[in-house]
Amino acid sequence: MGGLGRPYLYLLGSIFYSNYQIKGVAARGISLVGAMAIIEGTVERITFRNEDNFYTVFKLLASTGDLHTCVGNLPRIVVGEELKLFGEWTKHEQYGLQFNTETAIPCTPTTTLGIERYLGSGLIKGIGPSTAKKLVEKFGLKTLDIISNEPHRLTEVEGIGEKKGEIIAKAFLEQKDIQDVMVFLQGNGITPTYAVKIFKVYGKESVQIVQENPYRLADDIFGIGFKTADTIAKNIGFKEDDPHRIRAGIRYALGQAIEQGHTYLPDEELIKTASELLGVDVKKDFLAELGKAKQLIIEEDRCYLPSLYEAECNVAQRLKELTRYVPSLPFDLSIESEFKLAPEQEQAVKAAMQEKVLVITGGPGTGKTTITKVVLTMWEKAGFKILLGSPTGRAAKRLAEATGRPAKTIHRLLEYGFGNGGMSFQRNEDNRLKGDALVLDEFSMVDIRLMDSLLKATDDKMRLLFIGDCDQLPAVGPGNVLKDLIASNRIPVVRLTKVYRQAEQSQIVMNAHRINQGYFPEINNQGDFVFMERKEPKEIATLILDLVSSRLPSHIEKRFNLSDPLDAIQVLTPMRRSETGVDNLNRLLQARLNPAGKKNEIQLGYRLLREGDKVMQIRNNYQKDVYNGDIGRITRIDPEERLLEVLYNDENGDRLVNYEEEEIDELTLAYAISVHKSQGSEYPIVVMPVTTQHYMLLQRNLLYTGITRAKKLVILIGTKKALFLCIKNNKTSARYSYLANRLQEE
DNA sequence: GACTTTTT
C-alpha cells in the first residue's frame, strides 16, 4: 500500500464496477479490518459542506432505520445517494457519536425509490426529479441498465424525445468516464481533491495523459508540484532515468533555486543540483534540449526559467529607457530651512530634484523619512501628482502616517485583481499609472518580478524614487533588486550613513555597523547592547522566559519610563520551528505571561487564544484597517458567539477590532515573532536567541535586521560561536542575479 | 545540518 496516500476511494456516481474499481477495492481490502467499520445507507441530508476541501457532515439513513451522523472529505455527494462507508466510529465532544468516513463507495441503488432519488439528485445533467420519477415508473429496477445499454428506449417515456434521450445517455456515460478517471487517479496516490482538479483540466483524457507523462501535472495543475508528479510516475512504473523525469527535475531544481532567491543558476550548478535531486546523472544535453523547447532560457552559462529571464531583461531595459529622459527642478532652499537638513540629507533632496530615477539607501535613523517629506513638499510645490507605495500593507500604512499622504501597497497601486482569466495587475504596459512621480518605501523587499510589473506600469515621464535599507533582509522572492541597482553604478544613488535618531554613543547603532562590515560586535554589557551566553536551547528558552516575565519588567519603568512590559519587549527569533523558534516560544510565553484561569479561551485547530494574549494580524484586512504585522491584545472572547475582540494601538490611539470565528485565522500569537515579520517595525526592547540550532538562518542581515529593530535595548542570548557564524555568513548577497550587469550593458 | 515569506 506504500505510496497510495490515505486509503481513500470515492467513486463519482458509480454504477458500473469497472476494472479499475475492482482493482481499487481489492487493493484496499487489506486495510478494511480491525478498527474499521462499514455502514451502508442513504444520504438523508447534508448538514455542512466546505467546497474547498470537500469536508462534509451528513446524515445517513441506514437500512436498520438508524440515522447516523457522518463526516469525511467527500469530493462529491448528493442527497438520496446510497453509500457504503468505510471508516470508524468516533465520539465528538460536542456532536456525540459520529462515523468518521475514510472511504465512501456509492452502491448501485437497489430499490426503485433509491434509483429515483439517485437519478433526480442533479448528478446527471438533463435529469431532474420529475424525469427521474417518470423513468423509474416506466423501467423500474431496470432503469439504469436501460440508460447505459439501450438508450434508444428512453424515448418510450412520455416527454423524452430523441434529443433529450441522447443528452441523458451522454451525461450518464460522462459520469462513467469521471468514475474511471477518478478510480485510476486515486489508485495512483492522488487525493480525491486533486483527482477532481485533474479531471477538470484534462477531462476523459486524464488517464491517457497521466500515463504518458505524469510530469505534465506539475505544469498544468495548480497545487501539484514535481514531488507529487514524481510519486505518481513511480507508482505507474516510470524509471528513474526517464527523460520526462529528468526534464521535469531540471526545471524543479531551478524552481528550488528561485525559492532561495536566485534568478538563474549557472549550468554546472544546475546540473549538479538536478543530479542530486533526481539521484541520476543528468547530462548537459538535457539543458540544450530544454533550451530548444523554450522551457529554459540559456544565455552563456546562465540558465533561467523564461519568466524570470524576461523579468530581468525587462527591468534592465525599462530602467535604461526611464533614465534617458532627464528632468530638473530648482532646489528650493526655503523648504529646506523649514526642515533643517544635514548636508547629507540636503544632497539627497537635491538629487531627487534633478534625477529621473533615484535610489536613497540608509539604515534606521539616517533621516529617510525626513528626506521623503521634504521631497514630497517640493514636488507638490512644482505641481506634481505623486504616488506613494510600499511592498507590504503595514509599511504602506506607516508611510502614509509618516508623510500625511495616502500610500498603498504596490499591489493595490497596480490594481492587482481578477482580469485576463486570472489574478493579475490591471495596471500594466497597456494601462499605465498616471502621475508625475512615484515614491517607493522599504524598497529592499521588492523582488525582480514585482519590479518588472511596476516598471511595465510606469509612465515614461514618471520620476521614480526608491527608498530602502540595502543591509536589511533581501526580498522573499528572487532577485537582489535594490543591491543590483546600487552595484550597477548606472542608477543615481544617495547613501545615508550618518545616524541622527539614536544617540551617537548607542551601542546598538555602533554594533549594527560593525556587524554590517563583518566585525564582531563590541560586548561589554554596559550599554544598550547586551549579550548573555547560554549554550543549550532549553537554557536559552528559560532565560527568555525569565527575562520577559520578571527580570526585565522590574527595570522597565525605572530605566526606560515604559509602563507595559508586554508592549515594550518583543521577542524575535529567526525561525518558526525548533525549541527557540516562534511556535515554541509563543507557547511557553503564553503559559508564563498569560496563564489559563478565569479568562475565556477559544481553540481553533492547534491554536489556543486566550483573553489578554498578545496577537498579530497576519493578512492585510482593509475593511478592518489592520495590516499584516500589526500587533494588538485580545480584550474579549465570546465563546458562545465565537467572537473575538482585539485592541490595537496606533498613531490614532486605541482601537477595538472585532473578529468573527472565520476571521480568527488572521491572528496568531505574537509574544515571539520571526525576524522577517519584524522587518519595518521597531520596539523599545528586543530579546533574540542566537543559536547554532538556527544554522540555516544564521545570516548577517538577519542579525542586523533583528538588532536594529530595538530602540532602547537589545539582548542577544546564545553562543559567541553562533554570533560569529552569523556575522561571517554574508551569503544572501550572493544570490545569482544578472541585473547589475544588464544595466551596465550598452 | 534545510530555513525565512510578500501580495489579492
PDB file of N, CA and C in Angstrom, chain A residues 236-305:
ATOM      1  N   ILE A 236       3.152   4.409 -11.378  1.00  0.00           N
ATOM      2  CA  ILE A 236       2.739   3.790 -12.634  1.00  0.00           C
ATOM      3  C   ILE A 236       3.918   3.273 -13.444  1.00  0.00           C
ATOM      4  N   GLY A 237       5.059   3.165 -12.783  1.00  0.00           N
ATOM      5  CA  GLY A 237       6.156   2.424 -13.376  1.00  0.00           C
ATOM      6  C   GLY A 237       7.171   3.209 -14.187  1.00  0.00           C
ATOM      7  N   PHE A 238       7.262   4.513 -13.981  1.00  0.00           N
ATOM      8  CA  PHE A 238       8.286   5.277 -14.679  1.00  0.00           C
ATOM      9  C   PHE A 238       9.649   4.990 -14.073  1.00  0.00           C
ATOM     10  N   LYS A 239      10.661   4.904 -14.934  1.00  0.00           N
ATOM     11  CA  LYS A 239      12.020   4.645 -14.460  1.00  0.00           C
ATOM     12  C   LYS A 239      12.655   5.941 -13.970  1.00  0.00           C
ATOM     13  N   GLU A 240      13.678   5.782 -13.132  1.00  0.00           N
ATOM     14  CA  GLU A 240      14.373   6.949 -12.574  1.00  0.00           C
ATOM     15  C   GLU A 240      15.031   7.813 -13.641  1.00  0.00           C
ATOM     16  N   ASP A 241      15.473   7.152 -14.743  1.00  0.00           N
ATOM     17  CA  ASP A 241      16.192   7.923 -15.757  1.00  0.00           C
ATOM     18  C   ASP A 241      15.307   8.241 -16.960  1.00  0.00           C
ATOM     19  N   ASP A 242      14.014   8.178 -16.769  1.00  0.00           N
ATOM     20  CA  ASP A 242      13.104   8.540 -17.859  1.00  0.00           C
ATOM     21  C   ASP A 242      13.339  10.002 -18.245  1.00  0.00           C
ATOM     22  N   PRO A 243      13.464  10.276 -19.541  1.00  0.00           N
ATOM     23  CA  PRO A 243      13.719  11.666 -19.971  1.00  0.00           C
ATOM     24  C   PRO A 243      12.663  12.656 -19.466  1.00  0.00           C
ATOM     25  N   HIS A 244      11.410  12.212 -19.409  1.00  0.00           N
ATOM     26  CA  HIS A 244      10.368  13.093 -18.862  1.00  0.00           C
ATOM     27  C   HIS A 244      10.731  13.516 -17.444  1.00  0.00           C
ATOM     28  N   ARG A 245      11.202  12.534 -16.672  1.00  0.00           N
ATOM     29  CA  ARG A 245      11.530  12.797 -15.281  1.00  0.00           C
ATOM     30  C   ARG A 245      12.714  13.757 -15.185  1.00  0.00           C
ATOM     31  N   ILE A 246      13.713  13.533 -16.012  1.00  0.00           N
ATOM     32  CA  ILE A 246      14.904  14.368 -15.943  1.00  0.00           C
ATOM     33  C   ILE A 246      14.585  15.807 -16.350  1.00  0.00           C
ATOM     34  N   ARG A 247      13.815  15.935 -17.430  1.00  0.00           N
ATOM     35  CA  ARG A 247      13.457  17.296 -17.863  1.00  0.00           C
ATOM     36  C   ARG A 247      12.672  18.034 -16.771  1.00  0.00           C
ATOM     37  N   ALA A 248      11.707  17.320 -16.194  1.00  0.00           N
ATOM     38  CA  ALA A 248      10.913  17.952 -15.135  1.00  0.00           C
ATOM     39  C   ALA A 248      11.777  18.270 -13.921  1.00  0.00           C
ATOM     40  N   GLY A 249      12.700  17.352 -13.625  1.00  0.00           N
ATOM     41  CA  GLY A 249      13.575  17.517 -12.468  1.00  0.00           C
ATOM     42  C   GLY A 249      14.490  18.725 -12.605  1.00  0.00           C
ATOM     43  N   ILE A 250      14.979  18.963 -13.808  1.00  0.00           N
ATOM     44  CA  ILE A 250      15.852  20.125 -14.036  1.00  0.00           C
ATOM     45  C   ILE A 250      15.081  21.403 -13.747  1.00  0.00           C
ATOM     46  N   ARG A 251      13.869  21.448 -14.253  1.00  0.00           N
ATOM     47  CA  ARG A 251      13.085  22.669 -14.040  1.00  0.00           C
ATOM     48  C   ARG A 251      12.699  22.821 -12.563  1.00  0.00           C
ATOM     49  N   TYR A 252      12.492  21.676 -11.919  1.00  0.00           N
ATOM     50  CA  TYR A 252      12.176  21.733 -10.485  1.00  0.00           C
ATOM     51  C   TYR A 252      13.379  22.263  -9.699  1.00  0.00           C
ATOM     52  N   ALA A 253      14.564  21.784 -10.068  1.00  0.00           N
ATOM     53  CA  ALA A 253      15.777  22.239  -9.380  1.00  0.00           C
ATOM     54  C   ALA A 253      15.944  23.749  -9.541  1.00  0.00           C
ATOM     55  N   LEU A 254      15.641  24.225 -10.738  1.00  0.00           N
ATOM     56  CA  LEU A 254      15.741  25.659 -10.990  1.00  0.00           C
ATOM     57  C   LEU A 254      14.698  26.407 -10.151  1.00  0.00           C
ATOM     58  N   GLY A 255      13.529  25.817 -10.057  1.00  0.00           N
ATOM     59  CA  GLY A 255      12.470  26.408  -9.230  1.00  0.00           C
ATOM     60  C   GLY A 255      12.890  26.505  -7.774  1.00  0.00           C
ATOM     61  N   GLN A 256      13.578  25.469  -7.292  1.00  0.00           N
ATOM     62  CA  GLN A 256      14.081  25.469  -5.917  1.00  0.00           C
ATOM     63  C   GLN A 256      15.072  26.612  -5.714  1.00  0.00           C
ATOM     64  N   ALA A 257      15.929  26.785  -6.716  1.00  0.00           N
ATOM     65  CA  ALA A 257      16.936  27.844  -6.630  1.00  0.00           C
ATOM     66  C   ALA A 257      16.251  29.205  -6.569  1.00  0.00           C
ATOM     67  N   ILE A 258      15.189  29.347  -7.322  1.00  0.00           N
ATOM     68  CA  ILE A 258      14.453  30.607  -7.331  1.00  0.00           C
ATOM     69  C   ILE A 258      13.853  30.860  -5.950  1.00  0.00           C
ATOM     70  N   GLU A 259      13.381  29.781  -5.330  1.00  0.00           N
ATOM     71  CA  GLU A 259      12.830  29.933  -3.991  1.00  0.00           C
ATOM     72  C   GLU A 259      13.894  30.427  -3.015  1.00  0.00           C
ATOM     73  N   GLN A 260      15.148  30.089  -3.311  1.00  0.00           N
ATOM     74  CA  GLN A 260      16.225  30.565  -2.448  1.00  0.00           C
ATOM     75  C   GLN A 260      16.684  31.964  -2.821  1.00  0.00           C
ATOM     76  N   GLY A 261      16.069  32.546  -3.834  1.00  0.00           N
ATOM     77  CA  GLY A 261      16.366  33.928  -4.154  1.00  0.00           C
ATOM     78  C   GLY A 261      17.153  34.148  -5.425  1.00  0.00           C
ATOM     79  N   HIS A 262      17.615  33.043  -6.055  1.00  0.00           N
ATOM     80  CA  HIS A 262      18.373  33.217  -7.301  1.00  0.00           C
ATOM     81  C   HIS A 262      17.422  33.527  -8.455  1.00  0.00           C
ATOM     82  N   THR A 263      17.928  34.284  -9.430  1.00  0.00           N
ATOM     83  CA  THR A 263      17.103  34.463 -10.627  1.00  0.00           C
ATOM     84  C   THR A 263      17.514  33.472 -11.715  1.00  0.00           C
ATOM     85  N   TYR A 264      18.753  32.960 -11.612  1.00  0.00           N
ATOM     86  CA  TYR A 264      19.181  31.915 -12.547  1.00  0.00           C
ATOM     87  C   TYR A 264      20.180  31.019 -11.839  1.00  0.00           C
ATOM     88  N   LEU A 265      20.577  29.934 -12.485  1.00  0.00           N
ATOM     89  CA  LEU A 265      21.682  29.123 -11.974  1.00  0.00           C
ATOM     90  C   LEU A 265      22.675  28.922 -13.114  1.00  0.00           C
ATOM     91  N   PRO A 266      23.976  28.937 -12.800  1.00  0.00           N
ATOM     92  CA  PRO A 266      24.955  28.581 -13.825  1.00  0.00           C
ATOM     93  C   PRO A 266      24.753  27.111 -14.209  1.00  0.00           C
ATOM     94  N   ASP A 267      25.002  26.764 -15.463  1.00  0.00           N
ATOM     95  CA  ASP A 267      24.669  25.405 -15.942  1.00  0.00           C
ATOM     96  C   ASP A 267      25.275  24.292 -15.096  1.00  0.00           C
ATOM     97  N   GLU A 268      26.570  24.467 -14.721  1.00  0.00           N
ATOM     98  CA  GLU A 268      27.215  23.414 -13.926  1.00  0.00           C
ATOM     99  C   GLU A 268      26.456  23.177 -12.626  1.00  0.00           C
ATOM    100  N   GLU A 269      26.060  24.273 -12.025  1.00  0.00           N
ATOM    101  CA  GLU A 269      25.392  24.159 -10.730  1.00  0.00           C
ATOM    102  C   GLU A 269      24.000  23.555 -10.885  1.00  0.00           C
ATOM    103  N   LEU A 270      23.331  23.925 -11.961  1.00  0.00           N
ATOM    104  CA  LEU A 270      22.003  23.367 -12.217  1.00  0.00           C
ATOM    105  C   LEU A 270      22.089  21.863 -12.421  1.00  0.00           C
ATOM    106  N   ILE A 271      23.090  21.433 -13.196  1.00  0.00           N
ATOM    107  CA  ILE A 271      23.269  20.001 -13.440  1.00  0.00           C
ATOM    108  C   ILE A 271      23.562  19.268 -12.141  1.00  0.00           C
ATOM    109  N   LYS A 272      24.385  19.898 -11.333  1.00  0.00           N
ATOM    110  CA  LYS A 272      24.762  19.281 -10.061  1.00  0.00           C
ATOM    111  C   LYS A 272      23.536  19.138  -9.143  1.00  0.00           C
ATOM    112  N   THR A 273      22.771  20.205  -8.976  1.00  0.00           N
ATOM    113  CA  THR A 273      21.620  20.116  -8.061  1.00  0.00           C
ATOM    114  C   THR A 273      20.551  19.184  -8.615  1.00  0.00           C
ATOM    115  N   ALA A 274      20.344  19.225  -9.942  1.00  0.00           N
ATOM    116  CA  ALA A 274      19.331  18.341 -10.534  1.00  0.00           C
ATOM    117  C   ALA A 274      19.742  16.884 -10.370  1.00  0.00           C
ATOM    118  N   SER A 275      21.040  16.599 -10.554  1.00  0.00           N
ATOM    119  CA  SER A 275      21.512  15.224 -10.408  1.00  0.00           C
ATOM    120  C   SER A 275      21.303  14.723  -8.986  1.00  0.00           C
ATOM    121  N   GLU A 276      21.623  15.586  -8.025  1.00  0.00           N
ATOM    122  CA  GLU A 276      21.452  15.200  -6.625  1.00  0.00           C
ATOM    123  C   GLU A 276      19.985  14.948  -6.306  1.00  0.00           C
ATOM    124  N   LEU A 277      19.168  15.844  -6.827  1.00  0.00           N
ATOM    125  CA  LEU A 277      17.736  15.775  -6.566  1.00  0.00           C
ATOM    126  C   LEU A 277      17.115  14.510  -7.154  1.00  0.00           C
ATOM    127  N   LEU A 278      17.536  14.148  -8.358  1.00  0.00           N
ATOM    128  CA  LEU A 278      16.921  13.026  -9.064  1.00  0.00           C
ATOM    129  C   LEU A 278      17.603  11.699  -8.742  1.00  0.00           C
ATOM    130  N   GLY A 279      18.803  11.781  -8.192  1.00  0.00           N
ATOM    131  CA  GLY A 279      19.544  10.556  -7.920  1.00  0.00           C
ATOM    132  C   GLY A 279      20.018   9.894  -9.206  1.00  0.00           C
ATOM    133  N   VAL A 280      20.178  10.690 -10.248  1.00  0.00           N
ATOM    134  CA  VAL A 280      20.566  10.194 -11.566  1.00  0.00           C
ATOM    135  C   VAL A 280      21.569  11.181 -12.141  1.00  0.00           C
ATOM    136  N   ASP A 281      22.509  10.693 -12.941  1.00  0.00           N
ATOM    137  CA  ASP A 281      23.442  11.622 -13.575  1.00  0.00           C
ATOM    138  C   ASP A 281      22.742  12.370 -14.705  1.00  0.00           C
ATOM    139  N   VAL A 282      22.630  13.662 -14.564  1.00  0.00           N
ATOM    140  CA  VAL A 282      21.968  14.452 -15.595  1.00  0.00           C
ATOM    141  C   VAL A 282      23.008  14.912 -16.617  1.00  0.00           C
ATOM    142  N   LYS A 283      22.750  14.617 -17.886  1.00  0.00           N
ATOM    143  CA  LYS A 283      23.693  15.029 -18.930  1.00  0.00           C
ATOM    144  C   LYS A 283      23.385  16.449 -19.383  1.00  0.00           C
ATOM    145  N   LYS A 284      24.451  17.126 -19.806  1.00  0.00           N
ATOM    146  CA  LYS A 284      24.306  18.527 -20.207  1.00  0.00           C
ATOM    147  C   LYS A 284      23.371  18.693 -21.407  1.00  0.00           C
ATOM    148  N   ASP A 285      23.291  17.626 -22.231  1.00  0.00           N
ATOM    149  CA  ASP A 285      22.421  17.689 -23.417  1.00  0.00           C
ATOM    150  C   ASP A 285      20.991  18.067 -23.065  1.00  0.00           C
ATOM    151  N   PHE A 286      20.566  17.628 -21.873  1.00  0.00           N
ATOM    152  CA  PHE A 286      19.185  17.904 -21.483  1.00  0.00           C
ATOM    153  C   PHE A 286      18.918  19.406 -21.390  1.00  0.00           C
ATOM    154  N   LEU A 287      19.934  20.140 -20.943  1.00  0.00           N
ATOM    155  CA  LEU A 287      19.759  21.587 -20.838  1.00  0.00           C
ATOM    156  C   LEU A 287      19.521  22.190 -22.218  1.00  0.00           C
ATOM    157  N   ALA A 288      20.358  21.797 -23.157  1.00  0.00           N
ATOM    158  CA  ALA A 288      20.231  22.315 -24.520  1.00  0.00           C
ATOM    159  C   ALA A 288      18.855  21.965 -25.087  1.00  0.00           C
ATOM    160  N   GLU A 289      18.424  20.740 -24.794  1.00  0.00           N
ATOM    161  CA  GLU A 289      17.123  20.286 -25.294  1.00  0.00           C
ATOM    162  C   GLU A 289      15.991  21.146 -24.726  1.00  0.00           C
ATOM    163  N   LEU A 290      16.067  21.391 -23.413  1.00  0.00           N
ATOM    164  CA  LEU A 290      15.046  22.246 -22.788  1.00  0.00           C
ATOM    165  C   LEU A 290      15.129  23.669 -23.327  1.00  0.00           C
ATOM    166  N   GLY A 291      16.351  24.089 -23.636  1.00  0.00           N
ATOM    167  CA  GLY A 291      16.544  25.420 -24.200  1.00  0.00           C
ATOM    168  C   GLY A 291      15.867  25.523 -25.551  1.00  0.00           C
ATOM    169  N   LYS A 292      16.030  24.467 -26.357  1.00  0.00           N
ATOM    170  CA  LYS A 292      15.409  24.444 -27.676  1.00  0.00           C
ATOM    171  C   LYS A 292      13.899  24.490 -27.573  1.00  0.00           C
ATOM    172  N   ALA A 293      13.378  23.787 -26.582  1.00  0.00           N
ATOM    173  CA  ALA A 293      11.925  23.725 -26.394  1.00  0.00           C
ATOM    174  C   ALA A 293      11.393  24.980 -25.699  1.00  0.00           C
ATOM    175  N   LYS A 294      12.301  25.937 -25.467  1.00  0.00           N
ATOM    176  CA  LYS A 294      11.932  27.216 -24.838  1.00  0.00           C
ATOM    177  C   LYS A 294      11.393  27.037 -23.409  1.00  0.00           C
ATOM    178  N   GLN A 295      11.745  25.910 -22.810  1.00  0.00           N
ATOM    179  CA  GLN A 295      11.312  25.724 -21.429  1.00  0.00           C
ATOM    180  C   GLN A 295      12.373  26.271 -20.483  1.00  0.00           C
ATOM    181  N   LEU A 296      13.509  26.589 -21.065  1.00  0.00           N
ATOM    182  CA  LEU A 296      14.642  27.118 -20.314  1.00  0.00           C
ATOM    183  C   LEU A 296      15.281  28.155 -21.218  1.00  0.00           C
ATOM    184  N   ILE A 297      15.745  29.249 -20.636  1.00  0.00           N
ATOM    185  CA  ILE A 297      16.492  30.200 -21.450  1.00  0.00           C
ATOM    186  C   ILE A 297      17.956  30.076 -21.033  1.00  0.00           C
ATOM    187  N   ILE A 298      18.792  29.793 -21.992  1.00  0.00           N
ATOM    188  CA  ILE A 298      20.214  29.662 -21.669  1.00  0.00           C
ATOM    189  C   ILE A 298      20.986  30.782 -22.351  1.00  0.00           C
ATOM    190  N   GLU A 299      21.635  31.572 -21.514  1.00  0.00           N
ATOM    191  CA  GLU A 299      22.406  32.709 -22.020  1.00  0.00           C
ATOM    192  C   GLU A 299      23.812  32.525 -21.481  1.00  0.00           C
ATOM    193  N   GLU A 300      24.763  32.265 -22.346  1.00  0.00           N
ATOM    194  CA  GLU A 300      26.094  31.827 -21.948  1.00  0.00           C
ATOM    195  C   GLU A 300      25.942  30.653 -20.982  1.00  0.00           C
ATOM    196  N   ASP A 301      26.448  30.775 -19.739  1.00  0.00           N
ATOM    197  CA  ASP A 301      26.285  29.634 -18.833  1.00  0.00           C
ATOM    198  C   ASP A 301      25.089  29.823 -17.893  1.00  0.00           C
ATOM    199  N   ARG A 302      24.327  30.876 -18.109  1.00  0.00           N
ATOM    200  CA  ARG A 302      23.224  31.159 -17.183  1.00  0.00           C
ATOM    201  C   ARG A 302      21.926  30.506 -17.649  1.00  0.00           C
ATOM    202  N   CYS A 303      21.316  29.727 -16.738  1.00  0.00           N
ATOM    203  CA  CYS A 303      20.067  29.050 -17.077  1.00  0.00           C
ATOM    204  C   CYS A 303      18.911  29.695 -16.319  1.00  0.00           C
ATOM    205  N   TYR A 304      17.945  30.159 -17.066  1.00  0.00           N
ATOM    206  CA  TYR A 304      16.798  30.856 -16.475  1.00  0.00           C
ATOM    207  C   TYR A 304      15.501  30.115 -16.781  1.00  0.00           C
ATOM    208  N   LEU A 305      14.519  30.273 -15.927  1.00  0.00           N
ATOM    209  CA  LEU A 305      13.153  29.981 -16.344  1.00  0.00           C
ATOM    210  C   LEU A 305      12.733  31.178 -17.200  1.00  0.00           C
TER     211      LEU A 305
END
